[in-house]
CSV table of C-alpha atoms and ligand atoms in Angstrom, one decimal:
chain,number,residue,atom,x,y,z
A,1,UNK,CA,-16.3,0.5,19.9
A,2,UNK,CA,-12.6,0.4,19.1
A,3,UNK,CA,-11.9,0.3,15.4
A,4,UNK,CA,-10.1,-2.8,14.1
A,5,UNK,CA,-8.6,-4.4,11.0
A,6,UNK,CA,-8.6,-8.2,11.0
A,7,UNK,CA,-5.9,-9.9,8.9
A,8,UNK,CA,-6.1,-13.7,9.4
A,9,UNK,CA,-5.3,-14.5,13.0
A,10,UNK,CA,-4.0,-11.0,13.7
A,11,UNK,CA,-6.4,-8.2,14.6
A,12,UNK,CA,-5.0,-4.7,14.7
A,13,UNK,CA,-6.6,-2.2,17.1
A,14,UNK,CA,-6.3,1.0,15.3
A,15,UNK,CA,-5.4,3.3,18.2
A,16,UNK,CA,-2.2,4.5,16.5
A,17,UNK,CA,-1.0,4.8,12.9
A,18,UNK,CA,0.5,1.5,11.8
A,19,UNK,CA,3.6,1.3,9.6
A,20,UNK,CA,3.6,-1.0,6.6
A,21,UNK,CA,7.2,-1.5,5.3
A,22,UNK,CA,7.7,-1.9,1.6
A,23,UNK,CA,9.8,-4.8,0.3
A,24,UNK,CA,10.0,-4.9,-3.5
A,25,UNK,CA,11.6,-8.0,-4.8
A,26,UNK,CA,11.7,-6.7,-8.4
A,27,UNK,CA,14.4,-5.6,-10.7
A,28,UNK,CA,12.7,-2.3,-11.6
A,29,UNK,CA,10.7,-0.8,-8.8
A,30,UNK,CA,11.0,3.0,-8.9
A,31,UNK,CA,13.0,3.4,-5.7
A,32,UNK,CA,14.2,0.0,-4.4
A,33,UNK,CA,14.3,-2.0,-7.7
A,34,UNK,CA,17.2,-4.5,-7.8
A,35,UNK,CA,18.1,-4.2,-4.1
A,36,UNK,CA,16.3,-7.3,-2.9
A,37,UNK,CA,16.2,-9.6,-5.9
A,38,UNK,CA,18.0,-12.3,-3.9
A,39,UNK,CA,15.5,-13.9,-1.6
A,40,UNK,CA,18.0,-14.1,1.2
A,41,UNK,CA,18.6,-10.4,1.0
A,42,UNK,CA,14.9,-9.8,0.8
A,43,UNK,CA,14.2,-11.9,3.9
A,44,UNK,CA,17.0,-10.1,5.8
A,45,UNK,CA,15.5,-6.7,4.9
A,46,UNK,CA,12.0,-7.9,6.0
A,47,UNK,CA,13.3,-8.9,9.4
A,48,UNK,CA,15.3,-5.7,9.7
A,49,UNK,CA,12.1,-3.7,9.0
A,50,UNK,CA,10.4,-5.5,11.9
A,51,UNK,CA,13.3,-4.7,14.3
A,52,UNK,CA,12.9,-1.1,13.1
A,53,UNK,CA,9.2,-1.1,14.1
A,54,UNK,CA,7.3,-2.2,11.0
A,55,UNK,CA,3.8,-3.5,11.9
A,56,UNK,CA,3.4,-5.2,8.5
A,57,UNK,CA,5.8,-6.2,5.7
A,58,UNK,CA,4.4,-5.7,2.2
A,59,UNK,CA,6.1,-7.8,-0.5
A,60,UNK,CA,5.8,-6.8,-4.1
A,61,UNK,CA,6.9,-8.9,-7.1
A,62,UNK,CA,5.7,-6.5,-9.8
A,63,UNK,CA,6.5,-2.9,-10.2
A,64,UNK,CA,3.4,-0.8,-10.8
A,65,UNK,CA,5.2,2.5,-11.3
A,66,UNK,CA,3.9,4.7,-14.1
A,67,UNK,CA,4.6,3.2,-17.5
A,68,UNK,CA,5.4,-0.3,-16.1
A,69,UNK,CA,4.5,-3.3,-18.3
A,70,UNK,CA,2.6,-6.2,-16.7
A,71,UNK,CA,4.9,-9.0,-15.5
A,72,UNK,CA,4.1,-12.7,-16.3
A,73,UNK,CA,2.4,-14.3,-13.4
A,74,UNK,CA,4.9,-17.1,-13.1
A,75,UNK,CA,7.8,-14.6,-12.8
A,76,UNK,CA,6.0,-12.5,-10.2
A,77,UNK,CA,5.2,-15.7,-8.2
A,78,UNK,CA,8.8,-16.9,-8.4
A,79,UNK,CA,9.9,-13.6,-7.0
A,80,UNK,CA,7.3,-13.1,-4.3
A,81,UNK,CA,6.4,-16.5,-2.9
A,82,UNK,CA,9.7,-17.7,-1.5
A,83,UNK,CA,10.1,-14.4,0.3
A,84,UNK,CA,6.6,-14.5,1.6
A,85,UNK,CA,7.0,-18.0,2.8
A,86,UNK,CA,10.5,-17.4,4.3
A,87,UNK,CA,9.2,-14.4,6.2
A,88,UNK,CA,5.8,-15.6,7.3
A,89,UNK,CA,7.1,-18.5,9.3
A,90,UNK,CA,8.4,-16.5,12.2
A,91,UNK,CA,8.4,-12.8,11.4
A,92,UNK,CA,6.1,-11.9,14.3
A,93,UNK,CA,4.1,-9.4,12.2
A,94,UNK,CA,1.7,-10.0,9.2
A,95,UNK,CA,3.1,-10.5,5.7
A,96,UNK,CA,1.2,-8.7,3.0
A,97,UNK,CA,1.3,-9.5,-0.7
A,98,UNK,CA,1.2,-6.6,-3.1
A,99,UNK,CA,-0.3,-8.0,-6.3
A,100,UNK,CA,-2.9,-7.6,-9.0
A,101,UNK,CA,-3.0,-11.3,-9.7
A,102,UNK,CA,-5.2,-13.8,-8.1
A,103,UNK,CA,-2.8,-16.7,-8.6
A,104,UNK,CA,0.0,-14.8,-6.9
A,105,UNK,CA,-2.2,-13.8,-4.0
A,106,UNK,CA,-3.4,-17.4,-3.5
A,107,UNK,CA,0.2,-18.7,-3.8
A,108,UNK,CA,1.4,-16.3,-1.1
A,109,UNK,CA,-1.5,-16.8,1.2
A,110,UNK,CA,-0.8,-20.5,1.0
A,111,UNK,CA,2.7,-20.0,2.4
A,112,UNK,CA,1.5,-17.7,5.2
A,113,UNK,CA,0.8,-14.2,4.0
A,114,UNK,CA,-2.3,-12.8,5.5
A,115,UNK,CA,-3.0,-9.5,3.7
A,116,UNK,CA,-3.8,-9.0,0.0
A,117,UNK,CA,-2.8,-5.5,-1.2
A,118,UNK,CA,-4.3,-5.0,-4.6
A,119,UNK,CA,-3.5,-1.8,-6.4
A,120,UNK,CA,-6.2,-2.5,-8.9
A,121,UNK,CA,-8.8,-2.5,-6.2
A,122,UNK,CA,-10.2,-6.1,-6.7
A,123,UNK,CA,-11.5,-5.4,-10.2
A,124,UNK,CA,-10.7,-9.0,-11.1
A,125,UNK,CA,-13.5,-11.4,-10.0
A,126,UNK,CA,-10.8,-14.1,-9.5
A,127,UNK,CA,-9.1,-11.8,-7.0
A,128,UNK,CA,-12.4,-11.3,-5.2
A,129,UNK,CA,-12.9,-15.0,-5.0
A,130,UNK,CA,-9.4,-15.6,-3.5
A,131,UNK,CA,-10.1,-13.0,-0.9
A,132,UNK,CA,-13.5,-14.5,-0.1
A,133,UNK,CA,-12.1,-18.0,0.2
A,134,UNK,CA,-9.5,-16.7,2.7
A,135,UNK,CA,-9.4,-15.0,6.1
A,136,UNK,CA,-6.9,-12.4,4.9
A,137,UNK,CA,-7.1,-8.7,5.4
A,138,UNK,CA,-7.5,-6.8,2.1
A,139,UNK,CA,-6.4,-3.4,0.9
A,140,UNK,CA,-8.6,-1.9,-1.8
A,141,UNK,CA,-6.7,0.8,-3.7
A,142,UNK,CA,-7.9,3.2,-6.3
A,143,UNK,CA,-6.0,3.3,-9.6
A,144,UNK,CA,-7.3,5.0,-12.8
A,145,UNK,CA,-6.7,2.6,-15.7
A,146,UNK,CA,-3.5,0.6,-15.5
A,147,UNK,CA,0.1,1.4,-14.7
A,148,UNK,CA,1.3,1.4,-18.4
A,149,UNK,CA,-1.1,4.3,-19.3
A,150,UNK,CA,-2.4,5.8,-16.0
A,151,UNK,CA,-0.4,9.0,-16.1
A,152,UNK,CA,-1.6,10.0,-19.6
A,153,UNK,CA,-3.8,13.0,-18.8
A,154,UNK,CA,-5.8,11.7,-15.8
A,155,UNK,CA,-9.0,13.6,-15.4
A,156,UNK,CA,-11.6,13.8,-12.6
A,157,UNK,CA,-14.5,16.1,-11.8
A,158,UNK,CA,-14.0,16.0,-8.0
A,159,UNK,CA,-11.1,13.6,-7.5
A,160,UNK,CA,-12.0,12.9,-3.8
A,161,UNK,CA,-15.7,12.1,-4.5
A,162,UNK,CA,-14.8,9.9,-7.5
A,163,UNK,CA,-12.0,8.0,-5.7
A,164,UNK,CA,-14.3,7.5,-2.7
A,165,UNK,CA,-17.2,6.2,-4.8
A,166,UNK,CA,-14.8,3.7,-6.5
A,167,UNK,CA,-13.5,2.5,-3.1
A,168,UNK,CA,-17.0,2.2,-1.7
A,169,UNK,CA,-18.2,0.2,-4.7
A,170,UNK,CA,-15.2,-2.2,-4.7
A,171,UNK,CA,-15.5,-2.7,-0.9
A,172,UNK,CA,-19.2,-3.5,-1.4
A,173,UNK,CA,-18.3,-6.1,-4.1
A,174,UNK,CA,-16.0,-7.7,-1.6
A,175,UNK,CA,-18.6,-7.7,1.2
A,176,UNK,CA,-21.2,-9.1,-1.2
A,177,UNK,CA,-18.8,-12.0,-1.9
A,178,UNK,CA,-18.5,-12.7,1.8
A,179,UNK,CA,-15.5,-10.7,2.9
A,180,UNK,CA,-16.2,-9.4,6.4
A,181,UNK,CA,-16.1,-5.6,6.6
A,182,UNK,CA,-13.6,-5.7,9.5
A,183,UNK,CA,-11.1,-7.3,7.0
A,184,UNK,CA,-11.3,-4.4,4.5
A,185,UNK,CA,-9.0,-1.3,4.3
A,186,UNK,CA,-9.1,1.3,1.6
A,187,UNK,CA,-6.4,3.4,-0.1
A,188,UNK,CA,-6.8,6.5,-2.3
A,189,UNK,CA,-3.8,5.4,-4.4
A,190,UNK,CA,-1.5,8.3,-4.4
A,191,UNK,CA,0.3,8.6,-7.8
A,192,UNK,CA,-1.9,6.0,-9.6
A,193,UNK,CA,-3.5,7.9,-12.4
A,194,UNK,CA,-3.4,11.4,-10.7
A,195,UNK,CA,-1.7,14.7,-11.4
A,196,UNK,CA,0.3,16.5,-8.7
A,197,UNK,CA,-2.8,18.6,-7.9
A,198,UNK,CA,-5.0,15.5,-7.7
A,199,UNK,CA,-2.5,13.9,-5.3
A,200,UNK,CA,-2.3,17.0,-3.1
A,201,UNK,CA,-6.1,17.4,-3.0
A,202,UNK,CA,-6.4,13.7,-2.0
A,203,UNK,CA,-3.9,14.3,0.8
A,204,UNK,CA,-5.4,17.6,1.9
A,205,UNK,CA,-8.9,16.0,2.1
A,206,UNK,CA,-7.7,12.7,3.6
A,207,UNK,CA,-10.1,12.8,6.6
A,208,UNK,CA,-13.0,12.5,4.1
A,209,UNK,CA,-12.0,8.9,3.4
A,210,UNK,CA,-12.6,7.9,7.0
A,211,UNK,CA,-16.3,8.6,6.3
A,212,UNK,CA,-16.5,5.3,4.4
A,213,UNK,CA,-16.0,3.5,7.7
A,214,UNK,CA,-13.0,1.3,6.7
A,215,UNK,CA,-9.4,1.7,7.9
A,216,UNK,CA,-7.5,4.1,5.6
A,217,UNK,CA,-4.0,3.2,4.2
A,218,UNK,CA,-1.9,5.7,2.4
A,219,UNK,CA,1.4,5.3,0.4
A,220,UNK,CA,3.3,8.5,-0.5
A,221,UNK,CA,6.8,7.3,0.3
A,222,UNK,CA,9.4,8.6,-2.1
A,223,UNK,CA,6.8,9.1,-4.8
A,224,UNK,CA,6.9,11.6,-7.6
A,225,UNK,CA,4.5,13.9,-5.8
A,226,UNK,CA,7.4,14.4,-3.2
A,227,UNK,CA,9.9,14.7,-6.1
A,228,UNK,CA,7.8,17.4,-7.8
A,229,UNK,CA,7.4,19.5,-4.6
A,230,UNK,CA,11.1,19.2,-3.8
A,231,UNK,CA,12.3,19.3,-7.4
A,232,UNK,CA,14.2,16.1,-6.6
A,233,UNK,CA,14.4,13.4,-9.3
A,234,UNK,CA,16.2,10.9,-7.2
A,235,UNK,CA,13.7,8.8,-5.1
A,236,UNK,CA,16.4,8.0,-2.5
A,237,UNK,CA,16.7,11.7,-1.7
A,238,UNK,CA,13.0,12.1,-1.0
A,239,UNK,CA,13.2,10.6,2.5
A,240,UNK,CA,12.5,13.8,4.6
A,241,UNK,CA,9.7,14.8,2.3
A,242,UNK,CA,8.2,11.4,2.6
A,243,UNK,CA,8.3,11.5,6.4
A,244,UNK,CA,6.6,14.9,6.4
A,245,UNK,CA,3.9,13.4,4.2
A,246,UNK,CA,3.5,10.3,6.4
A,247,UNK,CA,3.2,12.6,9.5
A,248,UNK,CA,0.5,14.6,7.7
A,249,UNK,CA,-1.3,11.4,6.9
A,250,UNK,CA,-1.1,10.2,10.5
A,251,UNK,CA,-2.5,13.5,11.8
A,252,UNK,CA,-5.3,13.4,9.2
A,253,UNK,CA,-6.8,10.0,9.7
A,254,UNK,CA,-4.5,7.4,8.1
A,255,UNK,CA,-4.6,4.2,10.0
A,256,UNK,CA,-1.7,2.7,8.1
A,257,UNK,CA,1.2,4.3,6.2
A,258,UNK,CA,3.1,2.3,3.6
A,259,UNK,CA,6.7,3.4,3.6
A,260,UNK,CA,10.2,2.5,2.5
A,261,UNK,CA,12.1,4.2,5.3
A,262,UNK,CA,10.7,2.3,8.3
A,263,UNK,CA,13.0,3.4,11.1
A,264,UNK,CA,12.7,7.1,10.3
A,265,UNK,CA,9.0,7.0,9.8
A,266,UNK,CA,8.4,5.0,13.0
A,267,UNK,CA,10.5,7.6,15.0
A,268,UNK,CA,8.6,10.5,13.5
A,269,UNK,CA,5.3,8.9,14.4
A,270,UNK,CA,6.5,8.2,18.0
A,271,UNK,CA,7.3,11.9,18.4
A,272,UNK,CA,3.8,12.8,17.1
A,273,UNK,CA,2.2,10.4,19.6
A,274,UNK,CA,4.2,11.7,22.5
A,275,UNK,CA,3.1,15.3,21.7
A,276,UNK,CA,-0.5,14.2,21.3
A,277,UNK,CA,-0.3,12.6,24.7
B,1,HH2,N1,2.2,2.2,-4.1
B,1,HH2,C1,3.0,1.4,-4.7
B,1,HH2,C2,2.8,0.0,-4.7
B,1,HH2,N2,1.8,-0.6,-4.0
B,1,HH2,N3,0.0,-0.3,-2.5
B,1,HH2,C3,-0.9,0.5,-1.8
B,1,HH2,N4,-1.8,-0.1,-1.1
B,1,HH2,N5,-0.7,1.8,-1.8
B,1,HH2,C4,0.2,2.5,-2.6
B,1,HH2,O1,0.3,3.7,-2.5
B,1,HH2,C5,1.1,1.7,-3.3
B,1,HH2,C6,1.0,0.2,-3.3
B,1,HH2,C7,4.1,1.9,-5.5
B,1,HH2,O2,5.3,2.1,-4.8
B,1,HH2,P1,6.5,1.0,-4.8
B,1,HH2,O3,6.0,-0.3,-4.4
B,1,HH2,O4,7.6,1.5,-4.0
B,1,HH2,O5,7.0,1.0,-6.3
B,1,HH2,P2,6.8,0.0,-7.5
B,1,HH2,O6,5.4,-0.1,-7.9
B,1,HH2,O7,7.7,0.6,-8.6
B,1,HH2,O8,7.3,-1.4,-7.1
């Protein structure tokens, strides 16, 4: 049977790697902070990503970069909801809300978003309830601890087994609450409470995440793992490295890649597909 991911009224057939475009409407995201604070600019960028081939647009109103402080829910809502609503009306592809907060998720679903992307992996029961009460797709991501402190000496026995166990457990919590399995995607959370070696091992052993039976999403775009390999402190100069990483993910079982550079990534994946035949 074909593998699928159901997000509200849209069902993706996972016969190629999908591209989720990142749209951060924050002042402080690590690579695009401050670029799309004006909702009209954000909406224009969202539409542009779709013309460039994005399959999903993921809106974030809170930076979760290492060291980031939690943003008040009202502020996050004020940033994200107008953009979610403005885009969801006629974008032609699903709008995803990247949030750890149940109120923000519910507010954005109410205006048409149909994916909840939770970097804290649905640890909050209120978030599980919002998911269960909706028909949205969900992304369960692994993060060790929380953004403010997650990079303080992260430790694992076997990072892949531990991240997999966490994802399986959180997916089971969602299923028990009534979220249909075909709505759930999982994400190892590159850069969220992991050293460079942990991140590389997760990427190297990416196919193992497919064993859990859910679509696999990966976000490596412009992250410090790329910066560390290339000795490049400026996120905007990590584009080629990010595309190499996205191609690796696509060849190793990622169903969705979450990226800032939509056009370049879409083109790279088109070439891979042509070669694969
Ligand atoms: N990474 C970031 C944010 N959300 N969601 C998923 N599912 N997977 C990821 O890897 C992921 C994510 C961090 O990147 P970005 O949104 O560009 O930065 P910031 O958190 O500073 O806004």
